[in-house]
mmCIF file of C-alpha atoms and ligand atoms in Angstrom:
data_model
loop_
_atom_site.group_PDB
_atom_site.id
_atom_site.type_symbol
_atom_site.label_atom_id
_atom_site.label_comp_id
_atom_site.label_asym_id
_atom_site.label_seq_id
_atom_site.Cartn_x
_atom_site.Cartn_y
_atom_site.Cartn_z
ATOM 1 C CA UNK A 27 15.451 -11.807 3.990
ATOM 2 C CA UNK A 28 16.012 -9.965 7.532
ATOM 3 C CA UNK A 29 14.342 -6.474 6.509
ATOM 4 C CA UNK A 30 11.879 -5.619 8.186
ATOM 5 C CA UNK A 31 9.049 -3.075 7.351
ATOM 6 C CA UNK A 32 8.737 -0.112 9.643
ATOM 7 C CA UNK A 33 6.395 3.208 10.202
ATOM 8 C CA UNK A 34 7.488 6.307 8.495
ATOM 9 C CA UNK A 35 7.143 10.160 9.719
ATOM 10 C CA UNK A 36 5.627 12.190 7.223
ATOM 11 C CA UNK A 37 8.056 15.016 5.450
ATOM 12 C CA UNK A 38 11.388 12.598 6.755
ATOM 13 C CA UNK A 39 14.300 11.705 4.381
ATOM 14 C CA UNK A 40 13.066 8.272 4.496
ATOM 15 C CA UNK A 41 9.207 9.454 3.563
ATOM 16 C CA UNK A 42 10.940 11.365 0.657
ATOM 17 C CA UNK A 43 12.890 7.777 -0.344
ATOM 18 C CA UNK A 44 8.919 6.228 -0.157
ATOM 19 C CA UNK A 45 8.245 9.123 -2.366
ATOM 20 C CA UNK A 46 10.214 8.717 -4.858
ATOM 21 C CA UNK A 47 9.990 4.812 -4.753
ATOM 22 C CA UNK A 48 5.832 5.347 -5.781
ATOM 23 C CA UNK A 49 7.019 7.480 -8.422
ATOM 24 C CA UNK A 50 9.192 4.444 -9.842
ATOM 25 C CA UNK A 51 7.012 1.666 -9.318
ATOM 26 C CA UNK A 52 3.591 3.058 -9.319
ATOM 27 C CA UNK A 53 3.699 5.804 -11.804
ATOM 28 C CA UNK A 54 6.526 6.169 -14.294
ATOM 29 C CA UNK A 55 5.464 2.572 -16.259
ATOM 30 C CA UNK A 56 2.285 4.362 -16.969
ATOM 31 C CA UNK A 57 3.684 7.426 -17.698
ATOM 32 C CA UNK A 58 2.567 9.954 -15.174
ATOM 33 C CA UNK A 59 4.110 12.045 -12.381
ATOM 34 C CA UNK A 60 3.310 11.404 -8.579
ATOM 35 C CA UNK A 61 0.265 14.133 -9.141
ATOM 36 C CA UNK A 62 -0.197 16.784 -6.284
ATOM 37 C CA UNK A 63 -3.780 14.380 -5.695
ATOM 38 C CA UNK A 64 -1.653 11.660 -4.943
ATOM 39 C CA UNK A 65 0.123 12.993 -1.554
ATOM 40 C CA UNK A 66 -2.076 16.035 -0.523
ATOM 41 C CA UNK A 67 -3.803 14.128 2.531
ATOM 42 C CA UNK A 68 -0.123 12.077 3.151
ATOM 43 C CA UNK A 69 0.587 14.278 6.065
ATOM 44 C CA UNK A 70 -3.257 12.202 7.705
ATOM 45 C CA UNK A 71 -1.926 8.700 6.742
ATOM 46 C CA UNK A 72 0.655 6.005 8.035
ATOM 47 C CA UNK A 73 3.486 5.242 5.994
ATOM 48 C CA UNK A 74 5.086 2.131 6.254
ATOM 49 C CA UNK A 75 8.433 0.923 4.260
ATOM 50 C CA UNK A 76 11.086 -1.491 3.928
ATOM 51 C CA UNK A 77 14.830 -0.128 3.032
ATOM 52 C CA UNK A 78 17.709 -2.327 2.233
ATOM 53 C CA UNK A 79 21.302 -2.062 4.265
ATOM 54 C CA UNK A 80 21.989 1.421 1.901
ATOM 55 C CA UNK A 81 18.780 2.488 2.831
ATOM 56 C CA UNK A 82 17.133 2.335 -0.334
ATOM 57 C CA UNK A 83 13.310 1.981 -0.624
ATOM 58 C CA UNK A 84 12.523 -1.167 -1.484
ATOM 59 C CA UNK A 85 8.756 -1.435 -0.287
ATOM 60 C CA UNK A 86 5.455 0.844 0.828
ATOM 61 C CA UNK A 87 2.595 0.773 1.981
ATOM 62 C CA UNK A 88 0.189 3.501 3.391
ATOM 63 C CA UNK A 89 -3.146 3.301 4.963
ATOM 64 C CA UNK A 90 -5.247 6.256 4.830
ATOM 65 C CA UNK A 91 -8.328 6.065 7.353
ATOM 66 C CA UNK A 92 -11.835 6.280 5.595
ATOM 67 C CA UNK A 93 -13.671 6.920 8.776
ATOM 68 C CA UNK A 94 -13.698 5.202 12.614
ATOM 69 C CA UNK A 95 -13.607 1.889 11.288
ATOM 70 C CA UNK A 96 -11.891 1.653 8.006
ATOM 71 C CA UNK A 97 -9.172 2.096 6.544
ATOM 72 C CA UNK A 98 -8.003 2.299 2.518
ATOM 73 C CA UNK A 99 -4.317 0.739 2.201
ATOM 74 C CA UNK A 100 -2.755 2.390 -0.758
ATOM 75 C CA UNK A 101 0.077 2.955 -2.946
ATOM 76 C CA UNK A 102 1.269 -0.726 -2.627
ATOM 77 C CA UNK A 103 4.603 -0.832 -4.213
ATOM 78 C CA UNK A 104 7.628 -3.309 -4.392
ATOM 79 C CA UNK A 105 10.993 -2.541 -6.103
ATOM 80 C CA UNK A 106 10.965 -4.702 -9.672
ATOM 81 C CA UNK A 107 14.011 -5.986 -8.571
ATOM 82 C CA UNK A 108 12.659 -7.490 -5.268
ATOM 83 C CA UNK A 109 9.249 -8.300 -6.039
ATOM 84 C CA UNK A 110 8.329 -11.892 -5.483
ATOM 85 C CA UNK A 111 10.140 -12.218 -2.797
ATOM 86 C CA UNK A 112 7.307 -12.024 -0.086
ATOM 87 C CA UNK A 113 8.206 -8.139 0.628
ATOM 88 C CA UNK A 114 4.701 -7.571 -0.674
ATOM 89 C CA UNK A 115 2.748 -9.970 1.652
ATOM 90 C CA UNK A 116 4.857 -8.301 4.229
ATOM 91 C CA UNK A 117 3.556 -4.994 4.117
ATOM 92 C CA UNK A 118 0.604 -5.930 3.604
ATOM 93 C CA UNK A 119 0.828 -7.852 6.968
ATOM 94 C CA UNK A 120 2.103 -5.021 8.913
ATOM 95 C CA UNK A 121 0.200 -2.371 7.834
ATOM 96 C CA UNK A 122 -2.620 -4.833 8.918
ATOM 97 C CA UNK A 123 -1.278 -5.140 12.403
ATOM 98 C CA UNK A 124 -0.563 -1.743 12.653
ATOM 99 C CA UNK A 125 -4.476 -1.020 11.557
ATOM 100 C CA UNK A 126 -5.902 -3.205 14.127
ATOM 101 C CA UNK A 127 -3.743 -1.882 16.981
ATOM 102 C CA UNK A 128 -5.264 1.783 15.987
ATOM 103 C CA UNK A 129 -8.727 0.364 16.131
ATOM 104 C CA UNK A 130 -9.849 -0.188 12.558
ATOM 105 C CA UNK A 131 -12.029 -2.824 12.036
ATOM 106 C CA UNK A 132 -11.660 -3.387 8.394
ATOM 107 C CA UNK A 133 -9.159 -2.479 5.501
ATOM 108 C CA UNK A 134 -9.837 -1.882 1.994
ATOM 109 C CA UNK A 135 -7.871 -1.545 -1.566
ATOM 110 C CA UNK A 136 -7.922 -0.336 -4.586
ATOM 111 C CA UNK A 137 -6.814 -3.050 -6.341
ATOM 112 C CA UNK A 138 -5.183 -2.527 -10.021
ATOM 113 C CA UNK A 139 -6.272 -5.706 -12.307
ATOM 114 C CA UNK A 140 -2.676 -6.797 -12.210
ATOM 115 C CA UNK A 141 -2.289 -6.899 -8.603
ATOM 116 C CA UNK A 142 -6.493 -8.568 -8.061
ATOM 117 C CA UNK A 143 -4.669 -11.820 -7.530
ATOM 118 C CA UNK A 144 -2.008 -10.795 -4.884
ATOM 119 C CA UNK A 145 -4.749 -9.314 -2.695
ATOM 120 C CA UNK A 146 -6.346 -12.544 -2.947
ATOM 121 C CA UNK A 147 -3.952 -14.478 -1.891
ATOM 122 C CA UNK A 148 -3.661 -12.510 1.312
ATOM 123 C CA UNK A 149 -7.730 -12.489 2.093
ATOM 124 C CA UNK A 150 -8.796 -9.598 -0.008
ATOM 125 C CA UNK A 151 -12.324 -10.206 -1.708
ATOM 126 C CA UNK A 152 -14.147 -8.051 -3.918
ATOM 127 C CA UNK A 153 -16.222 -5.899 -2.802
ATOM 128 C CA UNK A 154 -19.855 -6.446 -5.075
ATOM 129 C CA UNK A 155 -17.412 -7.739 -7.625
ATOM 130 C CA UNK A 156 -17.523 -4.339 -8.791
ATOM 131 C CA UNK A 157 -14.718 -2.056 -10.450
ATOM 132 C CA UNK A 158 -14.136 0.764 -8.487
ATOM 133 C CA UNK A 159 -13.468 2.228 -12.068
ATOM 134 C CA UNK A 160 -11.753 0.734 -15.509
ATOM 135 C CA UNK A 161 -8.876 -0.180 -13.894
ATOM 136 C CA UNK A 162 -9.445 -0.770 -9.744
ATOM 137 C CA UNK A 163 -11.471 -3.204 -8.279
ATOM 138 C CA UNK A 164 -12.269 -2.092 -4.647
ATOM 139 C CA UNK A 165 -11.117 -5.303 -2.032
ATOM 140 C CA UNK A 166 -11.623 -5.403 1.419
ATOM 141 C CA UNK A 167 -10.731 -7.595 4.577
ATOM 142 C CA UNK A 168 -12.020 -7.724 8.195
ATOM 143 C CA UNK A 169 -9.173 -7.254 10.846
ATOM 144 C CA UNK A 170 -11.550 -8.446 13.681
ATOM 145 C CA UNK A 171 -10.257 -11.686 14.457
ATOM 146 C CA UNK A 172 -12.339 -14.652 13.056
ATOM 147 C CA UNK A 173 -14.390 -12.707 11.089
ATOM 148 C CA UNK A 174 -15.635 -13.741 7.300
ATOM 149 C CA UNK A 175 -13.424 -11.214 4.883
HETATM 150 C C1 COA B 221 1.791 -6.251 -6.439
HETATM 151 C C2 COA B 221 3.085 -6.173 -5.617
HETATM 152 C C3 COA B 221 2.929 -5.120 -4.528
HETATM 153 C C4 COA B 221 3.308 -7.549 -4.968
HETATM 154 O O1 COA B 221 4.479 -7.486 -4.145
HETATM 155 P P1 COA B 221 5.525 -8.705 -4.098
HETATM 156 O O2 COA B 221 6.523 -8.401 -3.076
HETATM 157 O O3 COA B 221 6.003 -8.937 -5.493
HETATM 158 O O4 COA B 221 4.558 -9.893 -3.681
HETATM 159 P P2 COA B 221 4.913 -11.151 -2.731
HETATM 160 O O5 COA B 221 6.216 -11.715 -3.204
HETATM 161 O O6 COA B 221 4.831 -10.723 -1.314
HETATM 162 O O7 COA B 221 3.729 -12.129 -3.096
HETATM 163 C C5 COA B 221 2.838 -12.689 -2.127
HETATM 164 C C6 COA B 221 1.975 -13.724 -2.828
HETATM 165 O O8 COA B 221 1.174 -13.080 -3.834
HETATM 166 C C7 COA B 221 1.464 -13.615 -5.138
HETATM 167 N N1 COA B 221 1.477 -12.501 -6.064
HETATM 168 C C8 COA B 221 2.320 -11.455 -6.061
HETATM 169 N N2 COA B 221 1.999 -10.589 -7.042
HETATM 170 C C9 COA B 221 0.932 -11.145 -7.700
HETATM 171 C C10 COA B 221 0.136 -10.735 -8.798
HETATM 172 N N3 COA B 221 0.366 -9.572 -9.438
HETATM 173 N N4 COA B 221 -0.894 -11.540 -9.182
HETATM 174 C C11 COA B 221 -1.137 -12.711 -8.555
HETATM 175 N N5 COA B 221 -0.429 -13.141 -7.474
HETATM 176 C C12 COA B 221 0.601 -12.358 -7.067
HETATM 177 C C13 COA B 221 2.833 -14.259 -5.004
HETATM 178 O O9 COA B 221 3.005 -15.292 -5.945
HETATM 179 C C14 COA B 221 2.813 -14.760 -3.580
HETATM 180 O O10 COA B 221 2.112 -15.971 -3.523
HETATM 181 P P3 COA B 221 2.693 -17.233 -2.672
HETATM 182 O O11 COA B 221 2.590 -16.802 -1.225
HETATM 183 O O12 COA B 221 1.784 -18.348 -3.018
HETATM 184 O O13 COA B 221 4.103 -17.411 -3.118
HETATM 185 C C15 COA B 221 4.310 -5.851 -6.498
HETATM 186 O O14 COA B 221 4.408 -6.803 -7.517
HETATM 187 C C16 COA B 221 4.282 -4.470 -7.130
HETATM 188 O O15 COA B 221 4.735 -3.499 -6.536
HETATM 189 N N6 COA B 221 3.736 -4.381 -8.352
HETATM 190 C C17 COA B 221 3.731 -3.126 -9.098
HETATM 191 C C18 COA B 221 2.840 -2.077 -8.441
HETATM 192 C C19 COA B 221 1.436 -2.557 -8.144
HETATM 193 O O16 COA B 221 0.777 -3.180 -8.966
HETATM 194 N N7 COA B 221 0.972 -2.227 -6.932
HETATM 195 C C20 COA B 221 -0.362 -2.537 -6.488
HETATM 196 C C21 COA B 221 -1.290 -1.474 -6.940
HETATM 197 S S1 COA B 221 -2.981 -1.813 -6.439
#
């Protein structure tokens, strides 16, 4: 598959496609609205998608810095219809890039139960083996080359 993912500008058309596209995938099949909590600080973070030849949303990612060194990647989100397809890993692996070239040192995730195993697959490991609540487990990764996760 030739798309590739790429950084959004807050308040865009294309940020408003991401929008909508973590309102689909994130929070309609639990039955809640994208909740004014969920993008107040989105005008601080980096938004990164992936948009088919119509330039539909397909993919996003977002990483939200925590401080110097770390950063939380959120509101991970494939398209049903394209999921599986490595879009996921993808993101993940850019918005990993794009973290390291900014001068984090780490990432972390709040990882839904479902998605535990995807994040470990790409290097994620619990953090304390802990649940960040009922239904998150916090995951993080070191982006400093060589490192132990
Ligand atoms: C979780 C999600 C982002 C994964 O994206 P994706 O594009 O389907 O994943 P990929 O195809 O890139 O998968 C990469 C690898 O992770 C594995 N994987 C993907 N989803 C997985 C899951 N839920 N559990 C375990 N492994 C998973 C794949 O099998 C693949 O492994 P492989 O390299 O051995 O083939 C996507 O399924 C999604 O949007 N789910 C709904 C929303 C969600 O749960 N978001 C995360 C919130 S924390």
């Amino acid at each position: 598959m030739k798309m590739a993912p790429e950084e959004v500008k807050y308040g865009t058309p294309p940020y408003k496609a991401l929008l909508n596209l973590r309102y689909e995938v994130l929070r309609k099949p639990i039955g809640m609205e994208l909740r004014e909590k969920d993008t107040a600080l989105d005008y601080t973070e980096h938004h990164v998608g992936i948009f088919d030849s119509n330039r539909q949303a397909i993919g996003c990612v977002l990483l939200r810095p925590l401080n110097d060194h770390v950063v939380l990647l959120r509101q991970m989100a494939v398209l049903d219809s394209y999921q599986g397809k490595g879009i996921g890993a993808k993101l993940v692996a850019h918005a990993e890039t794009l973290a390291s070239q900014k001068g984090f040192t780490r990432i972390e995730t709040r990882a839904r139960k479902t998605a535990y195993g995807f994040y470990a697959k790409l290097g994620y490991t619990a953090i304390d083996n802990v649940f960040a609540d009922e239904h998150t487990l916090t995951m993080g990764k070191s982006l400093t080359p060589g490192a132990t996760p």
